[in-house]
Amino acid sequence: MTGFAGNWQTQAIPTKTEAPALVQPTGEQAAQAMERLPLYFIENRGQADPRARFTLRGGGRTVHLTDSGLLFDFLRYEKMDREQKRGHPDRLQGRRLVVGLDFSGANPQPEISGQTQKSARFHYLIGNDRSKWVTDVPAFGAVVYRDVYPGVDLRLYDDGGVLRYDFIVRPGGRVADIRLDFRGIDGLRLDKGELVAATEFGEIRQSEPVIYQETSQGRTNVSGGFALEGPSRFAFKVGAYDRSRPLVIDPQVMTLGYSTFLGGGSDEQANDINWDSAYVFVTGYTDSAGFPATSGAYDTVLNNRDAFVAKIDPAASGAASLVWCTFIGGSANDSANGIDVNGNEAYIVGETFSSDFPVVNQGTLNYNNSADIFVTRLNSAGNGLITSVCMGTFGADWGNDISVAGPVAVWICGVTASGSAFYGSAINRQEHGPLGFADAFMVQVDTATTPAFPAYVMVFGGTGGEEALAIDQDGSRIYLTGYTSSTDFPVSAGAYQSTYQGSLSDAFVFKSDFGGALIYSTYLGTSLPDRGTGIAIGSGGAYVCGYCYDAFPAGFASNGFDNTRTHNPGYPSGFMARIHDDGASLDYSTYIESDSGPTNTYARAIRSGGTSRSDCWVTGDTGNTMYGIPAKNYYQDLQSGKDAFVARYDTSASGADSCLFVTHLGGGGNDEGRAVAGYLGSVVTTGWTDSGTFPVSASAYDATHNGAEDVFVSILSEPPLAATTGAATNVYSTSATLNASLTSKSGVPSVSMRFEYSTVSGGPYSALGADTVSAAVPYAYSKAFTGLTPATTYYYRILAYHSFYENAYGSELSFTTPAAAAPTVTTTAASAVTASSASSGGNVTAMGSDPVTARGVCWNTGGTPTTADSHTTNGSGTGTFTSSLTGLSAGTLYSVRAYATSIAGTAYGNEVTFTTLQLPTVTTQAVTSIAATTASGNGNITDLGIPNPTAHGVCWNTAGTPTLADGSSNRGAASSTGAFNTVIAGLTANTLYYVRAFATNSVGTAYGSQVSFTSLAIAPTVTTQAVTAITATGATGNGNITSLGVPNPTAHGVCWNT
């Protein structure tokens, strides 16, 4: 599988066909509300041109997805000149741009389907013919073209409001087949690997594809990129790769959303920014009379150097994206340094040199000296001041930052040269340290009371001078950072660093309660100058950023993304640290710097993800490639001599996992990040740029650089979490396996996933467990779903989630559990039957509604056997099986049935019977007809056994317990019981013999009891010879033994008589 990823860095208002609606205030408000929606791929069910399979709306664009390509439809609104304004109270006019992207030589009818279904439904009630109304049209977060080219898929998806796409080349597919043709553009070029299409609305940029393969050893990058094949055609080139493994585009690419210049003919600089997830508020100063103050704003005329405040809608486009912009200032120089938002009202702080600085509800808080602090609260429309005060005493005073808990609790910080005289008579006032010629301060201003007044005042410092540069609060505690040159700066007992480290300045972190009572205070410094420039409250304590010119303090936590300083001494490196809530230690710290030596890197601002979260964003500027590029997500690498940068860290992680992304942001000149704010997977940053090539979006309010230094406002988005719901498998009556895949997880090392289910389409959903997955994407995820109801339809979807990002839902799919049904099984006839065993088995021909978990045979002697009787277990599943029946009784009739068990129950096959085998029974009778060499053996078969005997007879020997191995006489098979006799031959006369009857069948040979007999003896044979040697009284008798007989003669001779 091969993948190519691109992203459309454009945002424009969707085409509106009814122009009059756009010039009505309610129409504009409705349009803005719609434009703040995320991207939706809306299925075409008859509400749109039939050539469009899906239509994408949201984020300032309309895109039609057809079989043959994509059609982008933009309408840009611009300011009218004086004559054009007549009859158009909104002073806006629209210009349309249509851009096509065609799949050259592609499949004319690819399979197209939606993924990552959204909860939103769309209804098209057009006209008064109800039959033509289309309702409940689903919307998706992604669309997949299957086989757009042979073996090649195309996936388009929402990436934080930016349209992106992946080409996925499966094994057998060809990269060379992919060719895309633009229509309606002014030119096509490559810029540092990015594909840039020029249009009359600006540039459409596609990020350089990042191609890799996953192996058992980890990720292997593959070379490749875009290839131009003509003035409007592009393709892809890929280096050598292992074609037996998937080749994937890394989806972790930063994208530029809304980005614009704000400026006039002179210099301006943004110093702070705030984002309430819908609108961006930015403040700073401008020297330009042509700075774009909007009609109807509070102040549209530049006086000298003025502060400015602008409210931007990044979901809108062109002139419509600048909601309002106003100057604030008097006749001298004024600059805003900090901004916060509460209830859609902007609060700013800064310094003024204007004795006529505009004040409202000020009471005694009027201009005092050459440099005073100002605190101004604007209404939500930007056309009036609710409260505006000047603060200061006889010395110079500067306001640097602001944090708002509500109109009553507006907290500011800065530096005062007035020491103990700085609001010395305030009712609630605290001092910490001996103070000196310049000291840090914190003031709570109550802007809700008439007149406004300083409710709490705290001044702190040593004799050497200090300045508080940043402040944050969590509703009960105040956190400040800045720098001090005092060896006697007030530090608390047990502080992380209790002594001043050296040259010119150390950073400090100071925590107090709302009344100014010290909780902890610590230095944070090296032997060379250091500054704390930003502070934010997150999980576990205060998150501080700044810069240092030497190695960070001893005790620098070793768990950071970058633990080793590479910059030469005397050149600044940024840092970010999480101070433990007691101020005694660092829980996390990292350098923020470029890759090498004599280069400046300044971390200037920080914003956390929230008091309960462990992440934060940092911005600043650098003169070399930032450490971590290209290993981490990034939008740009080094562009020029000085670039802005943005980085995101997770202080609960460590090492490489703790950096979620780091990127440059800039053009061909100098760029400096001054402030940052984040919302889930997106971050907005601001500062100043003198780069005419600074990246701006097609939806920019102002795409053209104006003067030497312009403000920039840019939103960068990480790739969103993306998950795809897969088809359920192993669907049974009470269980199923749910499947999904995680296709993007952004920069975090792990993501949580869970399925949600319902028996009603669209929910409400219930959660099915949760798992944390940390494998590289794509990650296949499955979950067992048990306890289901048979014959029920279930709807389910996957959810991928992480506290740092928006939840990602897969599309809703469904499955229906079958009605509970037992398996189907047949019984195999018995075989290999013996007296004590047999073989049988069965065939599970169908599992029924659920998997067969056990199968075998069962048997008994009474019939209809079940698993409660003797049984075997022979595996699981369908198919044939063989079972061995053991422990049987000989000569017994058995009934056998195969069985198969599932959760739906136990099913039995047909019943078969068999009888076990048995030996015959035979008795031995007394031997008869005994002779010297023969006799008659006698027996009686009282039971033929099973099967009938194949042999029967008698056997004999002279030792006892004769067997067939001895002498035997076989009468052959027997088919009936009864007595039998047989000849015993070959005997030795006068010998004791043992005899047993036998009968043999296939089971074996049975013997009767043993009897014995003795064969008869044989007499000698003798002949008489003539008498010789006869005398009167005697003679010699003669004879001849011709046969000795058995046994040998015990006497022989002659006998006589008269």
Coordinates of N, CA and C in Angstrom, one line a residue, residues 80-206:
M80 N -15.9 47.4 -1.1 CA -16.3 48.2 -2.2 C -15.7 49.6 -2.2
D81 N -15.6 50.2 -3.3 CA -15.2 51.6 -3.3 C -16.4 52.4 -3.0
R82 N -16.2 53.7 -2.9 CA -17.3 54.6 -2.5 C -18.6 54.5 -3.3
E83 N -18.4 54.4 -4.7 CA -19.5 54.4 -5.6 C -20.2 53.0 -5.4
Q84 N -19.4 52.0 -5.2 CA -20.0 50.6 -5.2 C -20.8 50.4 -3.9
K85 N -20.5 51.2 -2.8 CA -21.2 51.0 -1.6 C -22.7 51.3 -1.6
R86 N -23.1 52.1 -2.5 CA -24.5 52.5 -2.6 C -25.4 51.3 -2.7
G87 N -26.3 51.2 -1.8 CA -27.3 50.1 -1.8 C -26.7 48.8 -1.2
H88 N -25.5 48.9 -0.7 CA -24.9 47.7 0.0 C -24.4 48.1 1.3
P89 N -25.3 48.0 2.3 CA -24.9 48.5 3.7 C -23.7 47.7 4.3
D90 N -23.5 46.5 3.9 CA -22.3 45.8 4.4 C -21.1 46.1 3.7
R91 N -21.1 46.9 2.6 CA -19.9 47.3 1.9 C -19.1 46.2 1.4
L92 N -19.7 45.0 1.1 CA -19.0 43.9 0.6 C -19.5 43.4 -0.8
Q93 N -18.6 43.0 -1.6 CA -19.0 42.4 -2.9 C -18.3 41.1 -3.0
G94 N -18.8 40.2 -3.8 CA -18.2 38.9 -4.0 C -17.7 38.6 -5.4
R95 N -16.5 37.9 -5.4 CA -16.0 37.4 -6.7 C -15.8 35.9 -6.6
R96 N -16.2 35.2 -7.7 CA -16.2 33.8 -7.7 C -15.0 33.2 -8.4
L97 N -14.5 32.1 -7.8 CA -13.4 31.4 -8.4 C -13.7 29.9 -8.4
V98 N -13.7 29.2 -9.5 CA -13.9 27.8 -9.7 C -12.6 27.1 -10.1
V99 N -12.1 26.2 -9.4 CA -10.9 25.4 -9.7 C -11.3 23.9 -9.7
G100 N -10.9 23.3 -10.8 CA -11.1 21.8 -10.9 C -9.8 21.0 -10.7
L101 N -9.9 19.8 -10.2 CA -8.8 18.9 -10.1 C -9.3 17.6 -10.7
D102 N -8.8 17.2 -11.8 CA -9.3 16.0 -12.5 C -8.4 14.9 -12.4
F103 N -9.0 13.7 -12.3 CA -8.2 12.4 -12.2 C -7.9 12.0 -13.6
S104 N -6.8 12.2 -14.1 CA -6.5 11.9 -15.5 C -6.3 10.4 -15.7
G105 N -7.0 9.9 -16.7 CA -6.9 8.5 -17.0 C -7.4 7.5 -15.9
A106 N -8.3 8.0 -15.1 CA -8.7 7.2 -13.9 C -10.0 6.4 -14.3
N107 N -10.3 5.5 -13.3 CA -11.5 4.7 -13.4 C -12.7 5.6 -13.5
P108 N -13.6 5.5 -14.5 CA -14.7 6.5 -14.7 C -15.8 6.3 -13.6
Q109 N -15.8 5.1 -13.0 CA -16.9 4.9 -12.0 C -16.3 4.2 -10.8
P110 N -15.4 4.9 -10.0 CA -14.9 4.3 -8.8 C -16.0 4.1 -7.7
E111 N -15.7 3.2 -6.8 CA -16.6 3.0 -5.7 C -16.3 4.2 -4.7
I112 N -17.3 5.0 -4.3 CA -17.1 6.1 -3.5 C -18.0 5.9 -2.2
S113 N -17.4 6.1 -1.0 CA -18.2 5.9 0.2 C -17.7 6.9 1.3
G114 N -18.6 7.2 2.2 CA -18.2 8.1 3.3 C -17.6 7.3 4.5
Q115 N -16.8 8.0 5.2 CA -16.2 7.4 6.4 C -16.3 8.5 7.5
T116 N -16.2 8.0 8.8 CA -16.2 8.9 9.9 C -17.5 9.7 9.9
Q117 N -18.6 9.0 10.1 CA -19.9 9.7 10.0 C -20.0 10.7 11.2
K118 N -20.5 11.9 10.9 CA -20.7 12.9 11.8 C -22.1 12.8 12.5
S119 N -22.3 13.4 13.6 CA -23.7 13.4 14.2 C -24.6 14.3 13.5
A120 N -24.1 15.3 12.8 CA -25.0 16.2 12.1 C -25.8 15.5 11.0
R121 N -27.0 16.0 10.8 CA -27.9 15.6 9.6 C -28.3 16.9 8.9
F122 N -28.4 16.8 7.6 CA -28.8 18.0 6.8 C -30.1 17.8 6.2
H123 N -30.9 18.9 6.1 CA -32.3 18.8 5.5 C -32.4 19.9 4.4
Y124 N -32.9 19.5 3.3 CA -33.0 20.4 2.1 C -34.5 20.5 1.8
L125 N -35.1 21.6 2.3 CA -36.5 21.8 2.1 C -36.7 22.9 1.1
I126 N -36.5 22.6 -0.1 CA -36.4 23.5 -1.2 C -37.7 23.5 -2.0
G127 N -38.4 24.7 -2.1 CA -39.6 24.7 -2.8 C -40.8 24.3 -2.0
N128 N -42.0 24.3 -2.5 CA -43.2 23.9 -1.8 C -43.7 22.5 -2.2
D129 N -42.9 21.8 -3.0 CA -43.2 20.4 -3.3 C -42.5 19.5 -2.4
R130 N -43.3 19.0 -1.4 CA -42.7 18.2 -0.4 C -42.0 16.9 -0.9
S131 N -42.5 16.4 -2.1 CA -41.9 15.2 -2.6 C -40.5 15.4 -3.0
K132 N -40.1 16.7 -3.2 CA -38.7 17.0 -3.6 C -37.8 17.4 -2.4
W133 N -38.4 17.4 -1.2 CA -37.6 17.7 -0.1 C -36.7 16.5 0.3
V134 N -35.5 16.8 0.7 CA -34.6 15.7 1.1 C -34.2 16.0 2.5
T135 N -34.4 15.0 3.3 CA -34.1 15.2 4.8 C -33.2 14.1 5.3
D136 N -32.6 14.3 6.5 CA -31.8 13.4 7.2 C -30.6 12.9 6.3
V137 N -30.0 13.9 5.6 CA -28.9 13.5 4.7 C -27.6 13.4 5.6
P138 N -26.9 12.3 5.6 CA -25.8 12.1 6.5 C -24.6 12.9 6.0
A139 N -23.7 13.2 7.0 CA -22.5 13.9 6.7 C -21.3 13.1 7.3
F140 N -20.2 13.2 6.6 CA -19.0 12.4 7.0 C -17.8 13.3 7.1
G141 N -16.8 12.7 7.9 CA -15.5 13.4 8.0 C -14.5 13.1 7.0
A142 N -14.8 12.0 6.2 CA -13.9 11.6 5.1 C -14.7 10.9 4.1
V143 N -14.1 10.8 2.9 CA -14.7 10.1 1.7 C -13.5 9.3 1.1
V144 N -13.8 8.1 0.7 CA -12.8 7.2 0.1 C -13.3 6.8 -1.3
Y145 N -12.4 7.1 -2.3 CA -12.6 6.6 -3.7 C -11.8 5.2 -3.8
R146 N -12.6 4.2 -3.9 CA -11.9 2.8 -4.1 C -11.6 2.6 -5.5
D147 N -10.3 2.2 -5.8 CA -9.8 1.9 -7.1 C -10.1 3.1 -8.1
V148 N -9.7 4.3 -7.6 CA -9.8 5.4 -8.5 C -8.8 5.2 -9.7
Y149 N -7.7 4.6 -9.4 CA -6.9 4.0 -10.5 C -6.7 2.5 -10.1
P150 N -6.4 1.6 -11.0 CA -6.3 0.2 -10.6 C -5.3 0.0 -9.4
G151 N -5.9 -0.5 -8.3 CA -5.1 -0.8 -7.1 C -4.7 0.5 -6.3
V152 N -5.4 1.6 -6.6 CA -5.1 2.9 -6.0 C -6.4 3.4 -5.4
D153 N -6.4 3.8 -4.1 CA -7.5 4.4 -3.5 C -7.1 5.9 -3.2
L154 N -8.2 6.7 -3.1 CA -8.0 8.1 -2.7 C -8.9 8.4 -1.5
R155 N -8.3 9.0 -0.5 CA -9.1 9.3 0.7 C -9.0 10.8 0.9
L156 N -10.1 11.5 1.0 CA -10.2 12.9 1.3 C -10.8 13.1 2.7
Y157 N -10.2 14.0 3.5 CA -10.7 14.1 4.9 C -10.5 15.5 5.4
D158 N -11.2 15.7 6.5 CA -11.1 17.0 7.3 C -9.9 17.0 8.2
D159 N -9.0 17.9 8.1 CA -7.9 18.0 8.9 C -7.9 19.4 9.6
G160 N -8.7 19.5 10.7 CA -8.8 20.7 11.4 C -9.3 21.9 10.6
G161 N -10.3 21.6 9.7 CA -10.8 22.7 8.9 C -10.1 22.8 7.6
V162 N -9.1 22.0 7.3 CA -8.4 22.0 6.0 C -8.7 20.7 5.3
L163 N -9.0 20.8 4.0 CA -9.2 19.6 3.2 C -7.9 19.0 2.8
R164 N -7.7 17.7 3.1 CA -6.5 17.0 2.8 C -6.9 15.7 2.1
Y165 N -5.9 15.1 1.4 CA -6.1 13.8 0.7 C -4.9 12.9 0.8
D166 N -5.2 11.6 0.7 CA -4.1 10.6 0.7 C -4.4 9.7 -0.6
F167 N -3.4 9.5 -1.3 CA -3.4 8.4 -2.3 C -2.8 7.1 -1.7
I168 N -3.5 6.0 -1.8 CA -3.1 4.8 -1.2 C -2.9 3.7 -2.3
V169 N -1.7 3.4 -2.6 CA -1.4 2.4 -3.6 C -1.2 1.0 -3.0
R170 N -2.1 0.2 -3.3 CA -2.1 -1.2 -2.8 C -1.1 -2.0 -3.6
P171 N -0.7 -3.2 -3.0 CA 0.2 -4.1 -3.9 C -0.5 -4.3 -5.2
G172 N 0.3 -4.2 -6.2 CA -0.2 -4.3 -7.6 C -0.6 -3.0 -8.3
G173 N -0.8 -2.0 -7.4 CA -1.1 -0.7 -8.0 C 0.2 0.0 -8.5
R174 N 0.0 1.0 -9.3 CA 1.2 1.7 -9.9 C 1.1 3.2 -9.6
V175 N 2.2 3.7 -8.9 CA 2.3 5.1 -8.7 C 2.2 5.9 -10.0
A176 N 2.8 5.4 -11.0 CA 2.9 6.1 -12.3 C 1.5 6.3 -12.9
D177 N 0.5 5.6 -12.4 CA -0.8 5.8 -13.0 C -1.5 7.1 -12.5
I178 N -1.0 7.6 -11.4 CA -1.7 8.8 -10.8 C -1.2 10.0 -11.4
R179 N -2.1 10.7 -12.1 CA -1.9 12.0 -12.7 C -3.1 12.9 -12.5
L180 N -2.9 14.1 -12.1 CA -3.9 15.0 -11.8 C -3.8 16.3 -12.5
D181 N -4.9 16.8 -13.1 CA -4.9 18.0 -13.9 C -5.7 19.1 -13.2
F182 N -5.1 20.3 -13.0 CA -5.8 21.5 -12.5 C -6.6 22.1 -13.7
R183 N -7.7 22.7 -13.3 CA -8.4 23.6 -14.2 C -8.7 24.9 -13.5
G184 N -8.6 26.0 -14.2 CA -8.9 27.3 -13.6 C -7.8 28.0 -12.7
I185 N -6.6 27.5 -12.9 CA -5.5 28.1 -12.1 C -4.6 29.0 -13.1
D186 N -3.8 29.8 -12.5 CA -2.9 30.7 -13.3 C -1.5 30.1 -13.5
G187 N -1.2 29.0 -12.8 CA 0.1 28.4 -12.9 C 0.4 27.4 -11.8
L188 N 1.4 26.6 -12.0 CA 1.7 25.5 -11.1 C 3.2 25.4 -10.9
R189 N 3.7 25.4 -9.7 CA 5.1 25.3 -9.5 C 5.4 24.6 -8.2
L190 N 6.7 24.2 -8.0 CA 7.1 23.6 -6.8 C 7.9 24.6 -6.0
D191 N 7.7 24.6 -4.7 CA 8.4 25.5 -3.8 C 8.9 24.7 -2.5
K192 N 10.1 24.4 -2.5 CA 10.7 23.6 -1.4 C 9.9 22.4 -1.2
G193 N 9.5 21.7 -2.2 CA 8.8 20.4 -2.1 C 7.3 20.6 -2.1
E194 N 6.8 21.8 -1.8 CA 5.4 22.0 -1.8 C 4.9 22.3 -3.2
L195 N 3.7 21.8 -3.5 CA 3.0 22.1 -4.8 C 2.2 23.4 -4.6
V196 N 2.4 24.4 -5.4 CA 1.8 25.7 -5.3 C 1.0 26.0 -6.6
A197 N -0.3 26.1 -6.5 CA -1.1 26.5 -7.6 C -1.5 28.0 -7.4
A198 N -1.2 28.8 -8.4 CA -1.5 30.2 -8.3 C -2.9 30.5 -8.9
T199 N -3.7 31.2 -8.1 CA -5.0 31.6 -8.6 C -5.2 33.1 -8.3
E200 N -6.3 33.7 -8.8 CA -6.5 35.1 -8.6 C -6.9 35.4 -7.2
F201 N -7.2 34.4 -6.4 CA -7.5 34.6 -5.0 C -6.3 34.4 -4.1
G202 N -5.2 33.9 -4.7 CA -4.0 33.6 -3.9 C -3.5 32.2 -4.2
E203 N -2.7 31.7 -3.4 CA -2.0 30.4 -3.7 C -2.8 29.2 -3.0
I204 N -2.9 28.2 -3.7 CA -3.3 26.9 -3.1 C -2.1 26.0 -2.9
R205 N -1.7 25.7 -1.7 CA -0.5 25.0 -1.4 C -0.9 23.6 -0.9
Q206 N -0.1 22.6 -1.4 CA -0.2 21.3 -0.9 C 1.2 20.9 -0.3

